[in-house]
Amino acid sequence: MPRWLPRAMVLALSLVACFQFASWAFHELTSLLLNILIAFFLALAIEPAVDWMAARGVRRGLATGLVFLGVLIAVAGFFALLGSMLAGQMVTMVEDFPKYLDKVISWVNDTFHTELSRVEVQDSLLHSDWLQKYVQDSANNVLDVSTQVLGGLFKVLTVTLFAFYFAADGPRLRRALCSVLPLHRQTEVLRAWEIAVAKTGGYLYSRGLMALISGIAHYVLLEILGVPYAPALAVWVGLISQFIPTIGTYLAGSLPMLIAFTVNPWYAVWVLGFVVIYQQFENYLLQPRITAKTVDIHPAVAFGSVIAGTALLGAVGALIAIPATATLQAFLGAYIKRYEVTDDPRVQGGNRKPKGESRLARARRALRRGGSQPALGADAEDGAGAALAAPAIVGAGDSAAAGGAATVGSGAASSVAVGSPGAVDAAAVPEASGDAPAVGPTAKEPLGGPVGEG
């Protein structure tokens, strides 16, 4: 056996063990890494406010604490208002439930010619097997629900703590990161950090704008239907639908539907239809356009990034997909070399015509002119003279003194200009130019026909 084989086998087994351990550790720490990622983007979102306060003499840690305190007070007040409103509406709905049930039963009896009664329906519901099973399962799942609630609170505290440290110690974190990098890499890291702060701020601005538009639209609907607490419900719909990804739309629409049901059951159907239609309008028209303006990415890229983020990281990926994509696009755009684009209709789009007149168009126009007037004037176009008549080559000398003034151009354009009226005598050309004979067709018999008056 070769001496290197045992060492190679040990090295291979060590690499496999390290890979397995890294995979296991990454799987176990996925939740923590996601929380850190959310905290990082949250810190980027509040960093402009913290920097503004720090520039005015407030300590950075105190400024970060004040920002978080303001956010906490706003969120707590909002949910306290909605909680009191929801509790009152739940009591009203429970008290009026027999009336709603009587209306439904009377409608069913009138429509389907049945003889149902409210007492029979209540007894069948209260003594049904599925209701008893549901109550029993809910009682058994109380511990699981409590565990999930505590786990959610722990995640919120974890994200808040990391976000506080990232925002309060932002300069120290950047300094520590740049200390292990060369100078040119430090500039790139700082530029990427600035881009991330700008794009995250733009993303929050776009979300806030869409929340405002959504709240106004739902407020108008709820006011038309006469649903109570319309302003609070509009704020609920706007915030929950925009800042809670994936399930935010359904959570936002469920509460207005519940309140509208207490007024009129058909109003709940109207609210449901409006929520569905508005969500499609927002997803395919409003959100891509606003995101393209505020975050400076194409609407198709924004839509695709949300889908990709949801597939990779779920709700968290949908929440941070757009700012992450915008940051990456802006950072890479600073290092991608751009070239001047050709002025071609296929690139510019539309039915843009090229500047000037094409040679084919000039030749056709010259042919039509030559057919109606055989004379070749002094204003013959480039190439048109060549298409109508061969160039008359005149030798050197005082050809203009012969009285005929036959002028010949050289190069790409050859034309014949007749200065005096009447035909030019062919014999006058060699007399005026000495012994140099004329080459090619004579002036009297050009290739394109006799030369007439100019």
Coordinates of C-alpha atoms in Angstrom, one line a residue:
M1 CA 0.0 0.0 0.0
P2 CA 1.4 3.5 -0.9
R3 CA 2.5 5.6 2.1
W4 CA 0.3 8.6 0.9
L5 CA -2.9 6.6 0.8
P6 CA -3.7 6.6 4.5
R7 CA -3.1 10.3 4.8
A8 CA -5.3 10.9 1.7
M9 CA -8.1 8.8 3.2
V10 CA -7.9 10.7 6.5
L11 CA -7.9 14.0 4.7
A12 CA -11.0 13.0 2.6
L13 CA -12.9 11.8 5.7
S14 CA -12.0 15.0 7.5
L15 CA -13.3 17.1 4.6
V16 CA -16.6 15.1 4.5
A17 CA -17.0 15.5 8.3
C18 CA -16.4 19.2 8.1
F19 CA -18.9 19.6 5.3
Q20 CA -21.5 17.6 7.2
F21 CA -20.9 19.6 10.3
A22 CA -21.1 22.9 8.4
S23 CA -24.4 21.8 6.8
W24 CA -25.9 20.8 10.1
A25 CA -24.8 24.0 11.8
F26 CA -26.2 26.2 8.9
H27 CA -29.5 24.3 9.1
E28 CA -29.7 24.8 12.9
L29 CA -28.7 28.5 12.7
T30 CA -31.0 29.4 9.7
S31 CA -33.5 31.1 12.0
L32 CA -30.8 33.1 13.8
L33 CA -29.2 34.2 10.5
L34 CA -32.6 35.3 9.1
N35 CA -33.2 37.3 12.3
I36 CA -29.8 39.0 11.9
L37 CA -30.6 39.8 8.2
I38 CA -33.9 41.4 9.1
A39 CA -32.2 43.4 11.9
F40 CA -29.5 44.6 9.5
F41 CA -32.1 46.0 7.0
L42 CA -34.1 47.5 9.9
A43 CA -31.0 49.2 11.1
L44 CA -30.3 50.5 7.6
A45 CA -33.9 51.9 7.5
I46 CA -33.6 53.9 10.8
E47 CA -29.9 54.9 10.3
P48 CA -30.8 58.2 8.5
A49 CA -32.9 59.3 11.5
V50 CA -30.2 58.3 13.9
D51 CA -27.5 60.1 11.9
W52 CA -29.7 63.2 11.8
M53 CA -30.1 63.2 15.6
A54 CA -26.4 62.4 16.1
A55 CA -25.3 65.3 13.9
R56 CA -27.2 67.7 16.3
G57 CA -25.4 66.6 19.4
V58 CA -27.4 63.6 20.6
R59 CA -25.4 60.5 21.5
R60 CA -25.8 57.8 19.0
G61 CA -27.0 55.2 21.5
L62 CA -29.6 57.6 22.9
A63 CA -30.7 58.6 19.4
T64 CA -31.2 55.0 18.5
G65 CA -33.2 54.4 21.7
L66 CA -35.4 57.4 21.0
V67 CA -36.2 56.2 17.5
F68 CA -37.1 52.7 18.7
L69 CA -39.2 54.2 21.5
G70 CA -41.2 56.3 19.0
V71 CA -41.8 53.2 16.8
L72 CA -42.8 51.2 19.8
I73 CA -45.3 53.8 21.0
A74 CA -46.8 54.1 17.6
V75 CA -47.3 50.4 17.2
A76 CA -48.6 49.9 20.7
G77 CA -51.1 52.7 20.3
F78 CA -52.3 51.4 17.0
F79 CA -52.9 47.9 18.2
A80 CA -54.5 49.2 21.4
L81 CA -57.0 51.2 19.3
L82 CA -57.8 48.3 17.1
G83 CA -58.1 45.9 20.0
S84 CA -60.7 48.0 21.7
M85 CA -62.6 48.5 18.5
L86 CA -62.4 44.8 17.7
A87 CA -63.6 43.8 21.2
G88 CA -66.6 46.1 20.9
Q89 CA -67.6 44.8 17.5
M90 CA -67.2 41.2 18.6
V91 CA -69.7 41.8 21.5
T92 CA -72.1 43.5 19.1
M93 CA -71.8 40.7 16.6
V94 CA -72.4 38.0 19.3
E95 CA -75.5 39.9 20.6
D96 CA -76.9 40.3 17.1
F97 CA -76.1 36.8 15.9
P98 CA -79.6 35.4 16.4
K99 CA -81.0 38.2 14.2
Y100 CA -78.5 37.4 11.4
L101 CA -79.3 33.8 11.7
D102 CA -83.1 34.5 11.5
K103 CA -82.5 36.5 8.3
V104 CA -80.5 33.8 6.7
I105 CA -83.0 31.1 7.6
S106 CA -85.9 33.1 6.3
W107 CA -84.1 33.7 3.0
V108 CA -83.3 30.0 2.7
N109 CA -87.0 29.0 3.4
D110 CA -88.3 31.5 0.9
T111 CA -85.8 30.6 -1.8
F112 CA -85.7 26.8 -1.5
H113 CA -89.2 26.3 0.1
T114 CA -87.9 24.7 3.3
E115 CA -89.2 24.8 6.9
L116 CA -86.1 25.4 8.9
S117 CA -86.1 27.1 12.3
R118 CA -83.5 28.9 14.3
V119 CA -83.8 26.5 17.3
E120 CA -83.2 23.4 15.1
V121 CA -80.2 25.0 13.4
Q122 CA -78.7 26.1 16.8
D123 CA -79.2 22.6 18.3
S124 CA -77.6 20.9 15.2
L125 CA -74.6 23.3 15.3
L126 CA -74.1 22.9 19.1
H127 CA -74.4 19.1 19.1
S128 CA -72.5 18.5 15.9
D129 CA -69.5 16.2 16.0
W130 CA -67.2 18.6 14.1
L131 CA -67.8 21.4 16.5
Q132 CA -67.0 19.3 19.5
K133 CA -63.9 17.9 17.9
Y134 CA -62.8 21.4 17.0
V135 CA -63.2 22.6 20.6
Q136 CA -61.3 19.5 21.9
D137 CA -58.5 20.0 19.5
S138 CA -58.2 23.7 20.3
A139 CA -58.0 22.8 24.0
N140 CA -55.3 20.3 23.3
N141 CA -53.4 22.8 21.2
V142 CA -53.3 25.6 23.8
L143 CA -49.8 24.6 24.8
D144 CA -48.6 24.7 21.2
V145 CA -50.2 28.1 20.6
S146 CA -48.6 29.4 23.7
T147 CA -45.2 28.1 22.6
Q148 CA -45.6 29.8 19.1
V149 CA -46.6 33.1 20.7
L150 CA -43.5 33.0 23.0
G151 CA -41.3 32.0 20.1
G152 CA -42.6 35.0 18.1
L153 CA -42.0 37.4 21.0
F154 CA -38.4 36.0 21.3
K155 CA -37.8 36.6 17.6
V156 CA -39.1 40.1 17.9
L157 CA -36.8 40.8 20.8
T158 CA -33.8 39.2 19.0
V159 CA -34.4 41.3 15.9
T160 CA -34.8 44.5 17.9
L161 CA -31.6 43.9 19.9
F162 CA -29.5 43.2 16.8
A163 CA -31.0 46.2 15.0
F164 CA -30.3 48.4 18.0
Y165 CA -26.6 47.4 18.0
F166 CA -26.3 47.7 14.2
A167 CA -27.7 51.3 14.3
A168 CA -26.1 52.5 17.5
D169 CA -22.6 51.1 16.6
G170 CA -22.8 51.6 12.9
P171 CA -19.6 53.7 12.6
R172 CA -17.7 51.3 14.9
L173 CA -19.0 48.3 12.8
R174 CA -17.9 49.9 9.6
R175 CA -14.5 50.8 11.1
A176 CA -14.0 47.2 12.3
L177 CA -14.9 45.9 8.9
C178 CA -12.6 48.3 7.0
S179 CA -9.7 47.5 9.3
V180 CA -9.2 44.1 7.8
L181 CA -9.5 45.2 4.2
P182 CA -7.0 47.1 1.9
L183 CA -7.6 50.7 1.1
H184 CA -9.3 50.3 -2.2
R185 CA -11.6 47.6 -0.7
Q186 CA -12.6 49.9 2.1
T187 CA -13.9 52.4 -0.4
E188 CA -16.0 49.8 -2.1
V189 CA -17.5 48.6 1.3
L190 CA -18.4 52.1 2.3
R191 CA -20.0 52.8 -1.1
A192 CA -22.0 49.6 -0.8
W193 CA -23.1 50.6 2.7
E194 CA -24.3 54.0 1.5
I195 CA -26.2 52.5 -1.4
A196 CA -27.9 50.0 0.9
V197 CA -29.0 52.8 3.2
A198 CA -30.4 54.8 0.3
K199 CA -32.2 51.9 -1.3
T200 CA -33.7 50.6 1.9
G201 CA -35.0 54.1 2.7
G202 CA -36.5 54.3 -0.8
Y203 CA -38.1 51.0 -0.3
L204 CA -39.7 52.1 3.0
Y205 CA -40.9 55.3 1.3
S206 CA -42.5 53.3 -1.4
R207 CA -44.2 51.0 1.1
G208 CA -45.5 54.0 3.1
L209 CA -46.8 55.6 -0.1
M210 CA -48.6 52.4 -1.1
A211 CA -50.0 52.1 2.4
L212 CA -51.4 55.6 2.2
I213 CA -53.0 54.9 -1.2
S214 CA -54.5 51.6 0.0
G215 CA -55.8 53.2 3.2
I216 CA -57.5 56.1 1.3
A217 CA -59.1 53.6 -1.2
H218 CA -60.5 51.4 1.5
Y219 CA -61.6 54.4 3.6
V220 CA -63.7 55.6 0.7
L221 CA -65.3 52.2 0.3
L222 CA -66.1 51.8 4.0
E223 CA -67.5 55.3 4.2
I224 CA -69.8 54.6 1.3
L225 CA -71.0 51.4 2.9
G226 CA -71.5 53.1 6.3
V227 CA -69.1 50.8 8.2
P228 CA -68.2 52.1 11.6
Y229 CA -64.5 52.9 12.5
A230 CA -63.7 53.5 8.9
P231 CA -60.5 55.6 9.5
A232 CA -59.0 53.0 11.9
L233 CA -59.9 50.2 9.6
A234 CA -58.3 52.0 6.6
V235 CA -55.1 52.5 8.6
W236 CA -55.2 48.8 9.5
V237 CA -55.6 47.7 5.9
G238 CA -52.8 50.1 4.7
L239 CA -50.2 49.1 7.2
I240 CA -50.8 45.4 7.5
S241 CA -51.1 44.8 3.8
Q242 CA -47.9 46.6 3.0
F243 CA -45.6 45.7 5.9
I244 CA -46.5 42.0 6.5
P245 CA -45.6 40.0 3.4
T246 CA -47.5 37.1 1.9
I247 CA -50.3 36.9 4.5
G248 CA -50.6 40.6 5.2
T249 CA -53.4 41.1 2.5
Y250 CA -55.6 38.4 4.0
L251 CA -55.1 39.6 7.6
A252 CA -55.8 43.2 6.5
G253 CA -59.0 42.3 4.7
S254 CA -60.4 40.0 7.3
L255 CA -61.1 42.7 9.9
P256 CA -63.0 45.1 7.7
M257 CA -65.1 42.1 6.4
L258 CA -65.9 41.2 10.0
I259 CA -67.0 44.7 10.9
A260 CA -69.0 45.1 7.7
F261 CA -70.7 41.8 8.5
T262 CA -72.1 43.3 11.7
V263 CA -73.8 46.1 9.6
N264 CA -75.0 44.0 6.7
P265 CA -73.8 40.5 5.6
W266 CA -73.8 41.6 2.0
Y267 CA -71.4 44.5 2.8
A268 CA -68.9 41.8 3.8
V269 CA -69.1 40.4 0.3
W270 CA -68.6 43.9 -1.2
V271 CA -65.5 44.4 1.0
L272 CA -64.1 41.0 0.0
G273 CA -64.6 41.7 -3.7
F274 CA -62.9 45.2 -3.4
V275 CA -60.0 43.8 -1.5
V276 CA -59.3 41.1 -4.1
I277 CA -59.6 43.6 -7.0
Y278 CA -57.5 46.2 -5.4
Q279 CA -54.8 43.6 -4.5
Q280 CA -54.5 42.6 -8.2
F281 CA -54.3 46.3 -9.2
E282 CA -51.6 46.9 -6.6
N283 CA -49.6 43.9 -7.5
Y284 CA -49.5 44.3 -11.3
L285 CA -49.8 48.1 -11.8
L286 CA -49.2 50.2 -8.7
Q287 CA -46.4 48.5 -6.9
P288 CA -44.0 47.9 -9.8
R289 CA -44.4 51.5 -11.0
I290 CA -43.9 53.1 -7.5
T291 CA -41.0 50.7 -6.7
A292 CA -39.3 51.5 -10.0
K293 CA -39.5 55.3 -9.2
T294 CA -38.3 55.1 -5.5
V295 CA -35.9 52.2 -5.6
D296 CA -34.8 52.8 -9.2
I297 CA -35.3 49.2 -10.5
H298 CA -37.4 48.0 -13.4
P299 CA -40.9 46.8 -12.5
A300 CA -40.3 43.4 -13.9
V301 CA -37.1 43.1 -11.8
A302 CA -39.0 44.2 -8.7
F303 CA -41.7 41.6 -9.3
G304 CA -39.3 38.8 -10.1
S305 CA -37.2 39.6 -7.0
V306 CA -40.2 39.3 -4.7
I307 CA -41.1 36.0 -6.2
A308 CA -37.5 34.7 -5.9
G309 CA -37.2 36.0 -2.3
T310 CA -40.4 34.3 -1.4
A311 CA -39.2 31.0 -2.9
L312 CA -35.8 31.2 -1.1
L313 CA -36.6 32.7 2.3
G314 CA -40.4 32.8 2.6
A315 CA -42.0 35.9 4.1
V316 CA -38.7 37.3 5.1
G317 CA -37.4 37.0 1.6
A318 CA -40.4 38.8 0.2
L319 CA -39.9 41.6 2.7
I320 CA -36.2 42.3 1.9
A321 CA -36.1 41.2 -1.7
I322 CA -36.6 44.6 -3.3
P323 CA -34.1 46.6 -1.2
A324 CA -31.5 43.8 -1.5
T325 CA -31.9 43.6 -5.3
A326 CA -31.8 47.4 -5.6
T327 CA -28.6 47.6 -3.6
L328 CA -27.0 44.8 -5.6
Q329 CA -28.0 46.5 -8.9
A330 CA -26.7 49.9 -7.9
F331 CA -23.4 48.5 -6.5
L332 CA -22.7 46.4 -9.7
G333 CA -23.7 49.3 -11.9
A334 CA -20.8 51.3 -10.5
Y335 CA -18.3 48.8 -11.9
I336 CA -19.9 47.8 -15.2
K337 CA -18.5 49.6 -18.2
R338 CA -21.1 51.3 -20.3
Y339 CA -20.8 52.0 -24.1
E340 CA -22.5 54.5 -26.4
V341 CA -25.5 52.9 -28.1
T342 CA -25.8 53.2 -31.8
D343 CA -28.5 55.5 -33.2
D344 CA -30.5 52.7 -34.9
P345 CA -34.3 52.4 -35.1
R346 CA -34.1 48.8 -33.9
V347 CA -32.4 50.0 -30.7
Q348 CA -34.2 53.3 -30.2
G349 CA -37.7 51.9 -30.8
G350 CA -40.5 53.5 -32.7
N351 CA -40.6 54.3 -36.4
R352 CA -37.7 56.7 -36.5
K353 CA -36.5 57.6 -40.0
P354 CA -32.8 57.9 -40.7
K355 CA -31.5 61.4 -41.1
G356 CA -31.3 62.7 -44.7
E357 CA -32.5 61.0 -47.9
S358 CA -31.2 57.6 -48.9
R359 CA -29.3 57.0 -52.1
L360 CA -32.0 54.8 -53.5
A361 CA -34.6 57.5 -53.0
R362 CA -32.3 60.1 -54.7
A363 CA -31.6 57.7 -57.7
R364 CA -35.4 57.1 -58.2
R365 CA -36.1 60.8 -58.0
A366 CA -33.3 61.5 -60.6
L367 CA -34.7 58.8 -62.9
R368 CA -38.2 60.3 -62.8
R369 CA -36.7 63.7 -63.5
G370 CA -34.6 62.4 -66.3
G371 CA -37.6 60.7 -67.9
S372 CA -39.7 64.0 -67.9
Q373 CA -36.7 66.3 -68.8
P374 CA -33.7 64.8 -70.6
A375 CA -31.5 67.8 -70.0
L376 CA -29.0 67.4 -67.2
G377 CA -29.0 70.6 -65.1
A378 CA -26.3 71.9 -62.9
D379 CA -28.0 70.8 -59.7
A380 CA -27.7 67.1 -60.4
E381 CA -27.6 65.0 -57.2
D382 CA -24.7 62.8 -56.1
G383 CA -24.8 59.6 -58.2
A384 CA -27.7 60.8 -60.3
G385 CA -25.4 62.1 -63.0
A386 CA -23.6 58.8 -63.0
A387 CA -27.0 57.0 -63.4
L388 CA -28.1 59.3 -66.3
A389 CA -25.0 60.1 -68.3
A390 CA -21.4 59.0 -68.3
P391 CA -18.9 61.7 -67.2
A392 CA -17.5 63.8 -70.0
I393 CA -13.8 64.2 -69.4
V394 CA -12.4 67.4 -70.6
G395 CA -8.7 68.0 -70.8
A396 CA -6.8 70.8 -69.1
G397 CA -6.7 74.3 -70.5
D398 CA -9.0 77.2 -70.9
S399 CA -12.1 75.1 -71.7
A400 CA -14.3 77.7 -70.1
A401 CA -13.2 80.2 -72.8
A402 CA -14.7 78.1 -75.6
G403 CA -18.1 79.6 -74.8
G404 CA -19.5 76.2 -74.0
A405 CA -18.5 76.0 -70.3
A406 CA -18.5 72.2 -69.9
T407 CA -17.6 71.6 -66.3
V408 CA -16.8 68.1 -65.1
G409 CA -16.5 67.1 -61.4
S410 CA -14.2 64.4 -60.2
G411 CA -14.3 61.8 -57.4
A412 CA -17.5 60.3 -56.1
A413 CA -19.8 62.8 -57.8
S414 CA -19.6 63.5 -61.6
S415 CA -21.9 66.0 -63.2
V416 CA -22.1 68.1 -66.4
A417 CA -23.1 71.8 -66.3
V418 CA -23.9 73.6 -69.5
G419 CA -23.3 77.3 -69.1
S420 CA -24.5 78.7 -72.5
P421 CA -27.8 77.9 -74.2
G422 CA -27.8 75.5 -77.1
A423 CA -25.7 72.5 -77.8
V424 CA -21.9 72.5 -77.4
D425 CA -19.9 71.8 -80.5
A426 CA -17.8 68.7 -80.2
A427 CA -15.0 70.3 -82.3
A428 CA -14.8 73.3 -80.0
V429 CA -13.6 71.1 -77.1
P430 CA -10.2 70.0 -78.6
E431 CA -9.7 73.6 -80.0
A432 CA -10.1 75.1 -76.5
S433 CA -8.1 72.5 -74.8
G434 CA -5.2 72.2 -77.2
D435 CA -4.3 68.9 -78.6
A436 CA -5.9 66.9 -75.8
P437 CA -8.7 64.9 -77.4
A438 CA -12.0 64.2 -75.6
V439 CA -12.2 60.8 -74.0
G440 CA -15.5 58.9 -74.1
P441 CA -18.7 60.1 -75.6
T442 CA -18.8 63.5 -77.2
A443 CA -20.7 66.4 -75.7
K444 CA -23.3 66.2 -78.4
E445 CA -24.0 62.5 -77.8
P446 CA -23.8 61.8 -74.1
L447 CA -24.7 58.4 -72.8
G448 CA -28.0 59.5 -71.4
G449 CA -29.2 61.3 -74.6
P450 CA -28.6 64.7 -76.2
V451 CA -27.9 67.6 -73.9
G452 CA -30.6 70.2 -74.0
E453 CA -31.0 73.6 -72.6
G454 CA -29.9 74.1 -69.0

